[in-house]
Each structure stands twice: as C-alpha cells, then as structure tokens.
mmCIF file of C-alpha atoms in Angstrom:
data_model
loop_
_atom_site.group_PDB
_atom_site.id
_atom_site.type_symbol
_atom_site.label_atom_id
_atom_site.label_comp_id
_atom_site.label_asym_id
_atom_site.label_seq_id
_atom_site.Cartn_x
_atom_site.Cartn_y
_atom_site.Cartn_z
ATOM 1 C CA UNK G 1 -17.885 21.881 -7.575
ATOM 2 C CA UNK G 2 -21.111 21.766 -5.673
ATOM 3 C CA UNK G 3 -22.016 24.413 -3.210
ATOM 4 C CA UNK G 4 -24.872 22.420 -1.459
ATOM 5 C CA UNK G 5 -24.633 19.897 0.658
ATOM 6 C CA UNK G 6 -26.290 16.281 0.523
ATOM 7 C CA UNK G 7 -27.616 14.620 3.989
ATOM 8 C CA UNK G 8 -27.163 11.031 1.986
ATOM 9 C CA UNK G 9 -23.380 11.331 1.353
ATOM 10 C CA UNK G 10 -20.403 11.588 3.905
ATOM 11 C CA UNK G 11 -18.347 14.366 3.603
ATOM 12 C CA UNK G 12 -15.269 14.662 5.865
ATOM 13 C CA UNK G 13 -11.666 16.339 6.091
ATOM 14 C CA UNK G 14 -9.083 13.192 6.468
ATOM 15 C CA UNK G 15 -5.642 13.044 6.611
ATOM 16 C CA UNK G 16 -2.814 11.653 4.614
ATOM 17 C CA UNK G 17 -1.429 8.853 6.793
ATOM 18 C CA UNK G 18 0.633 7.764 3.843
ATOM 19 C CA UNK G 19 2.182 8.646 1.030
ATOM 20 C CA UNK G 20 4.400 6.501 -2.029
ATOM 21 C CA UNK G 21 4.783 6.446 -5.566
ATOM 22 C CA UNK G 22 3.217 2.991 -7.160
ATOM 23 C CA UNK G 23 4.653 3.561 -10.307
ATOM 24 C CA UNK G 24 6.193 6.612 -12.340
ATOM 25 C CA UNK G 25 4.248 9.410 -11.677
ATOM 26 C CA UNK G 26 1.637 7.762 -10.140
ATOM 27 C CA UNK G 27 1.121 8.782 -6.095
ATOM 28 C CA UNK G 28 -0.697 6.703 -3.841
ATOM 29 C CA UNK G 29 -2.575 8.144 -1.016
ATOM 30 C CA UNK G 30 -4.060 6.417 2.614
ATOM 31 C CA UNK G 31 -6.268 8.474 3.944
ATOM 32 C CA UNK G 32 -7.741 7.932 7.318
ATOM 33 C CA UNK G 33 -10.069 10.165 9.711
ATOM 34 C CA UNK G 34 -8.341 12.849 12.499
ATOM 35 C CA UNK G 35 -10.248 10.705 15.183
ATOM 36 C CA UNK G 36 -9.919 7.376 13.967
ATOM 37 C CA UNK G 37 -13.385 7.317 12.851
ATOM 38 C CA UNK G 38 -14.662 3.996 10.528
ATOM 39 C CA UNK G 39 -14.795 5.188 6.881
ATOM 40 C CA UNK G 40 -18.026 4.348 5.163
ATOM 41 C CA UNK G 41 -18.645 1.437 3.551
ATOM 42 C CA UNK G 42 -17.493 0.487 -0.189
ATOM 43 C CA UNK G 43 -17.253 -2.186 -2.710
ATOM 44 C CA UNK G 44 -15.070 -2.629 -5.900
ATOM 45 C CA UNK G 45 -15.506 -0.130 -8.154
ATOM 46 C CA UNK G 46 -15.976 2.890 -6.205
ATOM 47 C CA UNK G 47 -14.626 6.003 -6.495
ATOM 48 C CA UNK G 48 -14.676 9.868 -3.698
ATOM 49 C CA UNK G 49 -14.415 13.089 -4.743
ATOM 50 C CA UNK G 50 -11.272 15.263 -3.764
ATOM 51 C CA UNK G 51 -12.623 18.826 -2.880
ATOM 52 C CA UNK G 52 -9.179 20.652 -3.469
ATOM 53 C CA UNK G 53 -10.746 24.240 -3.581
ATOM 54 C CA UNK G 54 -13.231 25.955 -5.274
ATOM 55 C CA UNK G 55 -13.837 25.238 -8.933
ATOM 56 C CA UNK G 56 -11.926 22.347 -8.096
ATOM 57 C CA UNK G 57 -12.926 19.018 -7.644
ATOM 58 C CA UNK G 58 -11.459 15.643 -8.735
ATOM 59 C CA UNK G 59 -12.572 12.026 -8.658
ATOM 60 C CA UNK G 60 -10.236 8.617 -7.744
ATOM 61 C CA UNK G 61 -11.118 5.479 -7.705
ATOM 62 C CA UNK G 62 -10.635 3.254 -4.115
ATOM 63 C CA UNK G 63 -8.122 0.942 -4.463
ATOM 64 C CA UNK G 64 -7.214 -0.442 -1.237
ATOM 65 C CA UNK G 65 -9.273 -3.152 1.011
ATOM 66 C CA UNK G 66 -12.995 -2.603 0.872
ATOM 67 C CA UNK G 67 -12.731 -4.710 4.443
ATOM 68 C CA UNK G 68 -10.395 -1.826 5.952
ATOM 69 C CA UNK G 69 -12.738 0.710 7.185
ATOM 70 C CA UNK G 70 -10.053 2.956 8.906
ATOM 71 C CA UNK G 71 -8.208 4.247 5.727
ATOM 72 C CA UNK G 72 -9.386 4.807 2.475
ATOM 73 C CA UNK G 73 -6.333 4.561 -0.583
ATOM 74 C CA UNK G 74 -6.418 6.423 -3.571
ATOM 75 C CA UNK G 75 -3.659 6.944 -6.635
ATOM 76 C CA UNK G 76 -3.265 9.739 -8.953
ATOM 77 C CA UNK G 77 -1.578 10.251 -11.571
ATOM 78 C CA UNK G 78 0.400 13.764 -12.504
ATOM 79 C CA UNK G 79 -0.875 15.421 -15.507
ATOM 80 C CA UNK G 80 1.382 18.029 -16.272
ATOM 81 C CA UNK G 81 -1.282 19.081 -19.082
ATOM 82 C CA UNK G 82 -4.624 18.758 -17.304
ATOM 83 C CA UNK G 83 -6.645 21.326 -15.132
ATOM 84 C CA UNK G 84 -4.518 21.335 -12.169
ATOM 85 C CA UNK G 85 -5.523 18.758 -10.077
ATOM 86 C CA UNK G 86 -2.936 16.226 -10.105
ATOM 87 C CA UNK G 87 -0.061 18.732 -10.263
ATOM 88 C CA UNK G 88 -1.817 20.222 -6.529
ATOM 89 C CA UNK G 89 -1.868 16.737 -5.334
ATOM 90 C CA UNK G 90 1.345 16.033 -5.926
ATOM 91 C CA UNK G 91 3.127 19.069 -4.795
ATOM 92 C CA UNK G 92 1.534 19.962 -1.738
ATOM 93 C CA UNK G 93 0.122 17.365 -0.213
ATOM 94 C CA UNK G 94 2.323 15.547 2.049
ATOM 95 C CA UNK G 95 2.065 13.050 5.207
ATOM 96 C CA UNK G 96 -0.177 14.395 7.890
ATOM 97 C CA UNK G 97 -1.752 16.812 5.484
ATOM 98 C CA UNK G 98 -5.874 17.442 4.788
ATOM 99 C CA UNK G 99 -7.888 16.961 1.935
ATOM 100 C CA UNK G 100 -11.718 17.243 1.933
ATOM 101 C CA UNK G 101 -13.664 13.788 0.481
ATOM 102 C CA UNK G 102 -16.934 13.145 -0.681
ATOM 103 C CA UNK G 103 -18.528 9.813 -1.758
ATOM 104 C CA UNK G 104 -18.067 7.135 -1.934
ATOM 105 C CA UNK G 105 -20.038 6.689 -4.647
ATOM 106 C CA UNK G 106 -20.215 3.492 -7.297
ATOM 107 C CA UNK G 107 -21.497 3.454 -11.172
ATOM 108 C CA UNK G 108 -18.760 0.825 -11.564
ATOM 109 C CA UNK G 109 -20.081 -1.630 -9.247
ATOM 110 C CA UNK G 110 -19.014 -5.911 -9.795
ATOM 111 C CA UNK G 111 -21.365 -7.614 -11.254
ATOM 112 C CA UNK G 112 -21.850 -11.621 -10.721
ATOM 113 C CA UNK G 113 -20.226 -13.479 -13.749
ATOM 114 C CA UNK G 114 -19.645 -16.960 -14.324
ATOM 115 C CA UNK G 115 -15.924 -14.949 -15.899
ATOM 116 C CA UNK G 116 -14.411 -11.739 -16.128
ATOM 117 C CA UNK G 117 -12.016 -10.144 -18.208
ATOM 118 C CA UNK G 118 -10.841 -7.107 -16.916
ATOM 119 C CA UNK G 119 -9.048 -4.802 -19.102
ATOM 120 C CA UNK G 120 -6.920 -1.792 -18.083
ATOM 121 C CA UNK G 121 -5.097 1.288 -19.556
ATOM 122 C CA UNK G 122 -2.450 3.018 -17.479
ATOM 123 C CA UNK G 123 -4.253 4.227 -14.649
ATOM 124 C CA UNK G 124 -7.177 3.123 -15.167
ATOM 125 C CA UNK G 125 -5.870 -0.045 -13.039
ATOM 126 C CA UNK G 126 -7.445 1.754 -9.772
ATOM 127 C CA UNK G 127 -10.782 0.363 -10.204
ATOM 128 C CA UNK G 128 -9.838 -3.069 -11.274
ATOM 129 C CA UNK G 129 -7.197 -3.623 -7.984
ATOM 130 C CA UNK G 130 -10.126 -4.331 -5.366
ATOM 131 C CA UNK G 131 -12.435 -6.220 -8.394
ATOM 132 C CA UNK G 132 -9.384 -8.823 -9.201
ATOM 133 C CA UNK G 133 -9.740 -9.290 -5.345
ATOM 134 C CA UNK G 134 -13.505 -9.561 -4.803
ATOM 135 C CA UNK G 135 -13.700 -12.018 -7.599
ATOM 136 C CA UNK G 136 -10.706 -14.346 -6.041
ATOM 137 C CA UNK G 137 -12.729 -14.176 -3.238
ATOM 138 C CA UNK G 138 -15.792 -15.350 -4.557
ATOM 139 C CA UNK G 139 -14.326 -18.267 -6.506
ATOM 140 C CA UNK G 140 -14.701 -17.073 -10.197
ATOM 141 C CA UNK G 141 -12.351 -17.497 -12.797
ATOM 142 C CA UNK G 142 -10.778 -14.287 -13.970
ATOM 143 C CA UNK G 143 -7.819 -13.088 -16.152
ATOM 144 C CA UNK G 144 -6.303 -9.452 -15.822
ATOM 145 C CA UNK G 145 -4.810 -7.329 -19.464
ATOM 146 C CA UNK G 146 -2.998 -4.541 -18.578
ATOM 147 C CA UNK G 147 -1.335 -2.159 -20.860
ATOM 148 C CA UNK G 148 0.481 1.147 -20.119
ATOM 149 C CA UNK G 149 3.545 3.134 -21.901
ATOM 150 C CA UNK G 150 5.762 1.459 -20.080
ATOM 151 C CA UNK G 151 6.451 -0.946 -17.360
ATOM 152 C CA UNK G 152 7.677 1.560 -14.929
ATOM 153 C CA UNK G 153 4.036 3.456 -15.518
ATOM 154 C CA UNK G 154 2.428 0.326 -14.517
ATOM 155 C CA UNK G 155 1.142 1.508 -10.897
ATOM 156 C CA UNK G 156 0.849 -1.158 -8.432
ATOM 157 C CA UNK G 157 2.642 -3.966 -10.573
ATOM 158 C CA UNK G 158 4.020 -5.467 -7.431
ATOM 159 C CA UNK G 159 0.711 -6.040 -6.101
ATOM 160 C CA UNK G 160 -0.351 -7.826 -8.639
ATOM 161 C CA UNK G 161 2.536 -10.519 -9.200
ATOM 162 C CA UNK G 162 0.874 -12.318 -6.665
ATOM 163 C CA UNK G 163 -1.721 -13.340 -8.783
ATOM 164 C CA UNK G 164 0.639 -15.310 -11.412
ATOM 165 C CA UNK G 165 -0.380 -15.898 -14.835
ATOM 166 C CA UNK G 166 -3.899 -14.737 -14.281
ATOM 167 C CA UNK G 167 -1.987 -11.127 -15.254
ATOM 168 C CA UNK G 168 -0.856 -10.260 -18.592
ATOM 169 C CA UNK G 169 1.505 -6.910 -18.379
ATOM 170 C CA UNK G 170 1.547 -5.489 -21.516
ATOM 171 C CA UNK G 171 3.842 -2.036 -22.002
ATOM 172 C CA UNK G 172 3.440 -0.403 -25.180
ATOM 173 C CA UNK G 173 6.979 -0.181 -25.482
ATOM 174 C CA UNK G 174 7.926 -4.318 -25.591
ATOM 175 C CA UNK G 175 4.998 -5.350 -26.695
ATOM 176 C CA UNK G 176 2.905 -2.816 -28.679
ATOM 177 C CA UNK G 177 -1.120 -1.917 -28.387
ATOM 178 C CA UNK G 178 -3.223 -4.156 -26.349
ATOM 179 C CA UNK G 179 -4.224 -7.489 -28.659
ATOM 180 C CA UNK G 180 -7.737 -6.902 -27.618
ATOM 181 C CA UNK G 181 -9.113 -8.841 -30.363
ATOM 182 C CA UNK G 182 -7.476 -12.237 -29.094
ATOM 183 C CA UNK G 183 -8.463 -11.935 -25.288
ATOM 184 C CA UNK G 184 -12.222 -11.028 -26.299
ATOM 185 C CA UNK G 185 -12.937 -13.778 -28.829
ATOM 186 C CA UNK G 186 -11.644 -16.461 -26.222
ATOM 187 C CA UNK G 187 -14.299 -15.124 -23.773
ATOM 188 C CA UNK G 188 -17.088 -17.434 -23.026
ATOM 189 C CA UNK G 189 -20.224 -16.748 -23.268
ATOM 190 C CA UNK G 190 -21.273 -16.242 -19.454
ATOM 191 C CA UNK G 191 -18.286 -13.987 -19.089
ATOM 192 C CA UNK G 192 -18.585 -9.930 -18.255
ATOM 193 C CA UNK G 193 -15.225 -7.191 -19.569
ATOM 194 C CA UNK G 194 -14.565 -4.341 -17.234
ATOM 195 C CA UNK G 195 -12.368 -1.862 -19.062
ATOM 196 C CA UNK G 196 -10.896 1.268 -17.546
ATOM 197 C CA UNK G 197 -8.605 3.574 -19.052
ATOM 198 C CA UNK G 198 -7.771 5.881 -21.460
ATOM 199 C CA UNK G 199 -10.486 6.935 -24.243
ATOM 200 C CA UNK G 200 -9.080 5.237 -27.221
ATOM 201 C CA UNK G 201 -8.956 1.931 -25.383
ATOM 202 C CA UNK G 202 -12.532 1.765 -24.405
ATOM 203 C CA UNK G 203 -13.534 2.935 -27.734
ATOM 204 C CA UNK G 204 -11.962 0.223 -29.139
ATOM 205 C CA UNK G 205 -13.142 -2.485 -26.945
ATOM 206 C CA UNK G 206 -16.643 -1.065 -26.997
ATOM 207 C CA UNK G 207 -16.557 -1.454 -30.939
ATOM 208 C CA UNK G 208 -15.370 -4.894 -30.177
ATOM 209 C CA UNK G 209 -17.547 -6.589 -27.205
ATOM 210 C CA UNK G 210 -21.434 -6.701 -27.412
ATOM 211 C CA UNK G 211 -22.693 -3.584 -25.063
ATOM 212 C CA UNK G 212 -24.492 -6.397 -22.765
ATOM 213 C CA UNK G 213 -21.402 -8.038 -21.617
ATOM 214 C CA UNK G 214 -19.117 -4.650 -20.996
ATOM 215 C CA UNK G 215 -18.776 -2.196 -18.170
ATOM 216 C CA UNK G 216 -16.407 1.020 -18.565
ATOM 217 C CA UNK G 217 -15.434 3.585 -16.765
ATOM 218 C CA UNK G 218 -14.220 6.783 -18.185
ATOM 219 C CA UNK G 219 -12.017 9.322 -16.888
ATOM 220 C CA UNK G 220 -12.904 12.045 -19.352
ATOM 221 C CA UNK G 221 -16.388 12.832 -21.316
ATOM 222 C CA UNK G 222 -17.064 10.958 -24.894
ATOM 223 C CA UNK G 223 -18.133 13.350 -27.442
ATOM 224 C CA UNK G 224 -22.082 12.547 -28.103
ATOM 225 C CA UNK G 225 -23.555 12.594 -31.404
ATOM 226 C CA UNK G 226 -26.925 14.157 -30.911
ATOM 227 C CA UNK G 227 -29.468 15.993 -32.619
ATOM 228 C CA UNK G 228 -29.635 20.029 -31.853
ATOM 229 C CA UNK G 229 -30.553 21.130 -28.618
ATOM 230 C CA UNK G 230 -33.728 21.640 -28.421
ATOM 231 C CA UNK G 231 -35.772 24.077 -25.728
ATOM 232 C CA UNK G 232 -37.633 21.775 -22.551
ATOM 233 C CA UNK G 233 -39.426 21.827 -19.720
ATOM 234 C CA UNK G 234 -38.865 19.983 -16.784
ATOM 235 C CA UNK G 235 -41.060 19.911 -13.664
ATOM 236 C CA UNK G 236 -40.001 19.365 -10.480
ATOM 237 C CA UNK G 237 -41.618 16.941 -8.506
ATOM 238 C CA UNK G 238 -41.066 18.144 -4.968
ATOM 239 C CA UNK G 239 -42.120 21.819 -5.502
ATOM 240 C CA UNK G 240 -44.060 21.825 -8.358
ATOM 241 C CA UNK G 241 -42.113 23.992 -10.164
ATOM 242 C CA UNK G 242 -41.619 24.253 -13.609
ATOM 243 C CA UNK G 243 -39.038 25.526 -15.526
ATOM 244 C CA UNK G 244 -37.608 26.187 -19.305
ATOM 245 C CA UNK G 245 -34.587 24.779 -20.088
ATOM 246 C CA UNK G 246 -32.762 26.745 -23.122
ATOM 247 C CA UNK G 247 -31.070 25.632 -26.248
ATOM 248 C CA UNK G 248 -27.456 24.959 -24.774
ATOM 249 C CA UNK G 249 -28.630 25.585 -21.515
ATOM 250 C CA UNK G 250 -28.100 21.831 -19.043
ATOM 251 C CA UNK G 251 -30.761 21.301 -16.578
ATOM 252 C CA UNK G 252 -28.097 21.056 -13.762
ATOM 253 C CA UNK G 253 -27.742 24.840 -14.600
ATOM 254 C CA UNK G 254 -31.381 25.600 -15.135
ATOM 255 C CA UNK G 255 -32.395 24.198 -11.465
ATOM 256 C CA UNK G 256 -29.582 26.105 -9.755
ATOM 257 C CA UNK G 257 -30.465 29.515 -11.496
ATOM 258 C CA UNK G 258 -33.699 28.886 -10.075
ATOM 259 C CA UNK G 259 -32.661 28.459 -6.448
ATOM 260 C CA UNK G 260 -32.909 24.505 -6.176
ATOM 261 C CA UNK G 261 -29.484 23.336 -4.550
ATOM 262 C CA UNK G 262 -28.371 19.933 -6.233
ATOM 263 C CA UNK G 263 -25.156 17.853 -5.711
ATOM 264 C CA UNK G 264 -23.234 17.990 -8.813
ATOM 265 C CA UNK G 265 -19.117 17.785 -9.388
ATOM 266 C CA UNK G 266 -17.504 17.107 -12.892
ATOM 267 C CA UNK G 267 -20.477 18.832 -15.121
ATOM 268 C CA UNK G 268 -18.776 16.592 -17.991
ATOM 269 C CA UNK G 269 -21.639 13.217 -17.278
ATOM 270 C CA UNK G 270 -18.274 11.128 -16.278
ATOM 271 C CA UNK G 271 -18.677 11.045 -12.471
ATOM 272 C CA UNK G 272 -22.897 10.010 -11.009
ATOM 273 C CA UNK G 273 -22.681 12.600 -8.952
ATOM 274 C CA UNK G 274 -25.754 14.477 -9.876
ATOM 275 C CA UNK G 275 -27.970 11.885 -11.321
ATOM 276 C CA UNK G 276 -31.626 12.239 -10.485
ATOM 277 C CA UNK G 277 -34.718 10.012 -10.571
ATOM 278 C CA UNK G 278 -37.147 10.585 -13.838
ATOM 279 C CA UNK G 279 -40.397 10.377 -12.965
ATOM 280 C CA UNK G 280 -42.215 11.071 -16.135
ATOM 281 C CA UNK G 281 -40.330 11.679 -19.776
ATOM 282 C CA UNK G 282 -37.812 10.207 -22.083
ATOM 283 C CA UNK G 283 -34.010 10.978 -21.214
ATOM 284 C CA UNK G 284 -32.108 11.899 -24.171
ATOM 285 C CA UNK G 285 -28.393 10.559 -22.384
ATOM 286 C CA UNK G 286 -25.414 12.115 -23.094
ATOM 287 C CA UNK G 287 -23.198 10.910 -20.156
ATOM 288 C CA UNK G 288 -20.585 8.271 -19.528
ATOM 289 C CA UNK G 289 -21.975 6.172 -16.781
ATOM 290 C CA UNK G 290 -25.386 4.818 -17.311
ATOM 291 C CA UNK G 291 -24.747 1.338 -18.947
ATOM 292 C CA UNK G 292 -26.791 -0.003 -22.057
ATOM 293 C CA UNK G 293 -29.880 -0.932 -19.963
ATOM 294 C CA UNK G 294 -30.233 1.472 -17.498
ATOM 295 C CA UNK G 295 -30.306 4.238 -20.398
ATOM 296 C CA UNK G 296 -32.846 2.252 -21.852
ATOM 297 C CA UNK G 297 -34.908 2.262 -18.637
ATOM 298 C CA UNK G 298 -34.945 5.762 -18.267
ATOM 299 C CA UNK G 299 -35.137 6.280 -14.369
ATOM 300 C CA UNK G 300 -32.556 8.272 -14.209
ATOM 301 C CA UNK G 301 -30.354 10.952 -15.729
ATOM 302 C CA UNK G 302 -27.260 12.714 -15.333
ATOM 303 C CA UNK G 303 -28.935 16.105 -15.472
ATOM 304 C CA UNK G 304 -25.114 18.084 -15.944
ATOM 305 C CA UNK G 305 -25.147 16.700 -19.731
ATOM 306 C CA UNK G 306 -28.509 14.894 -20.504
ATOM 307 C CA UNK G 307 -32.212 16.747 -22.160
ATOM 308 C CA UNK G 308 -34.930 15.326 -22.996
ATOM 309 C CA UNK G 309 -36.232 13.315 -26.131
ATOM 310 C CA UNK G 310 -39.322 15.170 -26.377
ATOM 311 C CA UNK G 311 -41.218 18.095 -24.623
ATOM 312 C CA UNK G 312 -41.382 17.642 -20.479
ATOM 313 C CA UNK G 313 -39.588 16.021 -18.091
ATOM 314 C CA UNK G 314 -40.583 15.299 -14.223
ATOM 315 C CA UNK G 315 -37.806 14.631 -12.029
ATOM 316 C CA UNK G 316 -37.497 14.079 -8.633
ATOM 317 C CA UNK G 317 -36.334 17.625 -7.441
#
C-alpha cells in the first residue's frame, strides 16, 4: 500500500450502509459518506481501492448506479486461500462499520461499439453489471455469457433476469466450460468483447479474439515472458534527478528509495494505480492493464512491473 498521498484522487473513510450476500460467498457492500457527502463521479468499468490496513490493500470493481452519487456498491468474494483480504471483509465488517477508499479509478472504461459481447467468469461479473446498463442505455445491441461453478456462485443473477435472453447463464456444473468459440465467431465485425474473470478464461479468449476488438480485466498478474532484466536509468522530469535502476530492482522501488513519494497499491501491474507519463524512452510493459495500443504508444507505464527497452527513460516524476 502507498504511504503518500495524491491531491488528484479522493480518499475518504465511508460507511457500510448495507450489507447482503449476491450469491454464495459473494458479499455485497453500499457504501456511503458519514455526512452524506456526493461520491465522486464514475462510469462502467471502474474500480476503488479498499485500504484495510497496512500492507493491505484490495481493489473492487463498482457495480451499482454510476447515476447514484450517494453510495458507492462493491462485491467481494471470500477467498479462503488468498492474502487475507476477503476473509477481513467478510468477518468484520458489518452495517455501520468503516472502511477507507481510494479511487475511483478506470483502465476498464466502455468503449463505443456498434456490439458488445461481454464475457464473464465468476466474479468477474462486477465490472460488466453497470456496462450491460450503459449500453441499454445508449441503444446498442449487446449479449451477456456468464459462466461460474455453479448457479448459486453466480452473484447478482437476479439482477440480471431482467434483461431476458440477452443473458446466457452458464454453470460449469450443467453445462460445462464456456463455448467461447461459438459466441466469438458470430460476432460482427463492428463489435468490441469485454471479458473479466478468472485467468484461464481470458487466456483463452485472448488466444481466440483479435487483440483490437478485446478489453480484459484481470484480477491477478499474467506471468510475462521477457528478456533478463537488464540495469536502467530513468530521469525524472520534475527534479532532474537521475537514478539507476538494478537488475530485479522495479522503478516503483527505485524512486521511493530515493525519497520521491508515488501512489502505488497492488505492485503486481493489475490495478493503474501507479502509472506514470513517459516522456522520453521505450517502455518494455509487463502489466495487465495497458491495452494493445496504448502499449504500443508508449506514454505511459506501470512503473511497479514495467523497465525499459533500452538504456534511459524520462518520466514525469
């Protein structure tokens, strides 16, 4: 978790106004501000940071009403087996109790489509709620795959009978993996696939759908092929500085050994929440949110996972 602060981002301690399961071990939050305060802003796609103490730090996706600026709802799912998180959520937060948010913040964002598919794994339905809405709303035609271990995992499944046969439920357990195959070859040519979920699932569509026509989100960091780290330097724009940044060494941790405060969170390249302008240099990018053309433009870079195809960077720090 970051120590520093950022004057661009809110940061605020709300309160759980409510609190329900959506599916199996899956908990939905509404979160709203102690003094009614408007929330800021969002769109489809977003997702905050839970600050639930130090060293930890977890990100959910909004999935309520972008048009509701007095609460903010978030699910999460219990993972016995991951890093804590979930389990703390879960267990001791309750109605009328605090959590400390950060964001909102959106490397997921809708994009205008004459289609969309949208594809989701388990969880990974959080994102897609607010999209299937923001595209009814706008009039495009849409269709909604949605695959999880079983029905009673399926968070929010109520929710999204109202949307009829534009929804294909899809449990593992009646109906087997995900025919991914069959819902991307119908897809026209004008048509864009958002796919959340679990790894396997957007490896699998991203070896099926052409990069230019697919937006993911991932929960957890995809191993990177890469050449050996290499040593860099990277000069910072605002001070002048410049510094060395070691074999295995990430420049997140290079600039905060020297002093330079920088918002970071997940350290894995999953979550935006450090990326920072390139001025001069060639990214080599390792993280998991920069789509197909913005890596290829190069103006930014997570700097938690990403180094540099060459000698220098300049960033804007």
């Amino acid at each position: 978790m970051s120590e520093s602060e950022s004057e661009s981002e809110y940061e605020a301690e709300l309160f759980v106004a409510e609190r329900e399961f959506a599916a199996e071990g899956v908990l939905a939050l509404t979160l709203r501000h102690p003094l009614g305060e408007e929330l800021p802003a969002w769109e489809a796609g977003a997702h905050v940071d839970l600050v639930l103490g130090p060293g930890l730090e977890r990100q959910y996706s909004l999935c309520g009403d972008p048009a509701d600026r007095s609460a903010w709802r978030i699910a999460v799912l219990r993972e016995p087996a991951g890093r804590g998180g979930s389990v703390q959520v879960h267990e001791q937060v309750g109605v009328g109790g605090k959590l400390r948010v950060r964001g909102p913040r959106n490397h997921f964002a809708l994009r205008p489509a004459g289609r969309y598919l949208f594809l989701a794994g388990g969880i990974g339905i959080t994102p897609i709620l607010p999209m299937l809405a923001a595209a009814e709303a706008a009039g495009v035609e849409w269709s909604l795959l949605y695959g999880a271990r079983t029905r009673a995992s399926m968070a929010f499944a109520g929710e999204l009978a109202r949307y009829g046969d534009r929804v294909t439920l899809a449990p593992q357990d009646e109906t087997g993996l995900l025919d991914l195959a069959r819902a991307l070859d119908a897809l026209p040519g004008d048509a864009l696939v958002y796919c959340c979920g679990p790894g396997p699932l957007l490896d699998a569509v991203e070896r099926l759908c052409p990069a230019d026509a697919l937006r993911v989100e991932r929960f957890r960091a995809k191993e990177q092929p890469g050449d050996e780290d290499e040593e860099f330097e990277v000069e910072l724009a605002r001070s002048g500085r410049t510094l060395t940044v070691a074999p295995g060494v990430s420049v997140l941790d290079t600039v905060r050994a020297a002093g330079v405060e920088v918002l970071y969170s997940c350290t894995e390249g999953t979550c935006g929440t450090c990326e920072t302008d390139v001025l001069e240099g060639t990214p080599e990018h390792r993280d998991c949110v920069l789509d197909a053309q913005e890596r290829e433009a190069g103006e930014t870079m997570m700097i938690c996972v990403s180094r540099c195809r060459g000698k220098k960077l300049v960033l804007d720090l």
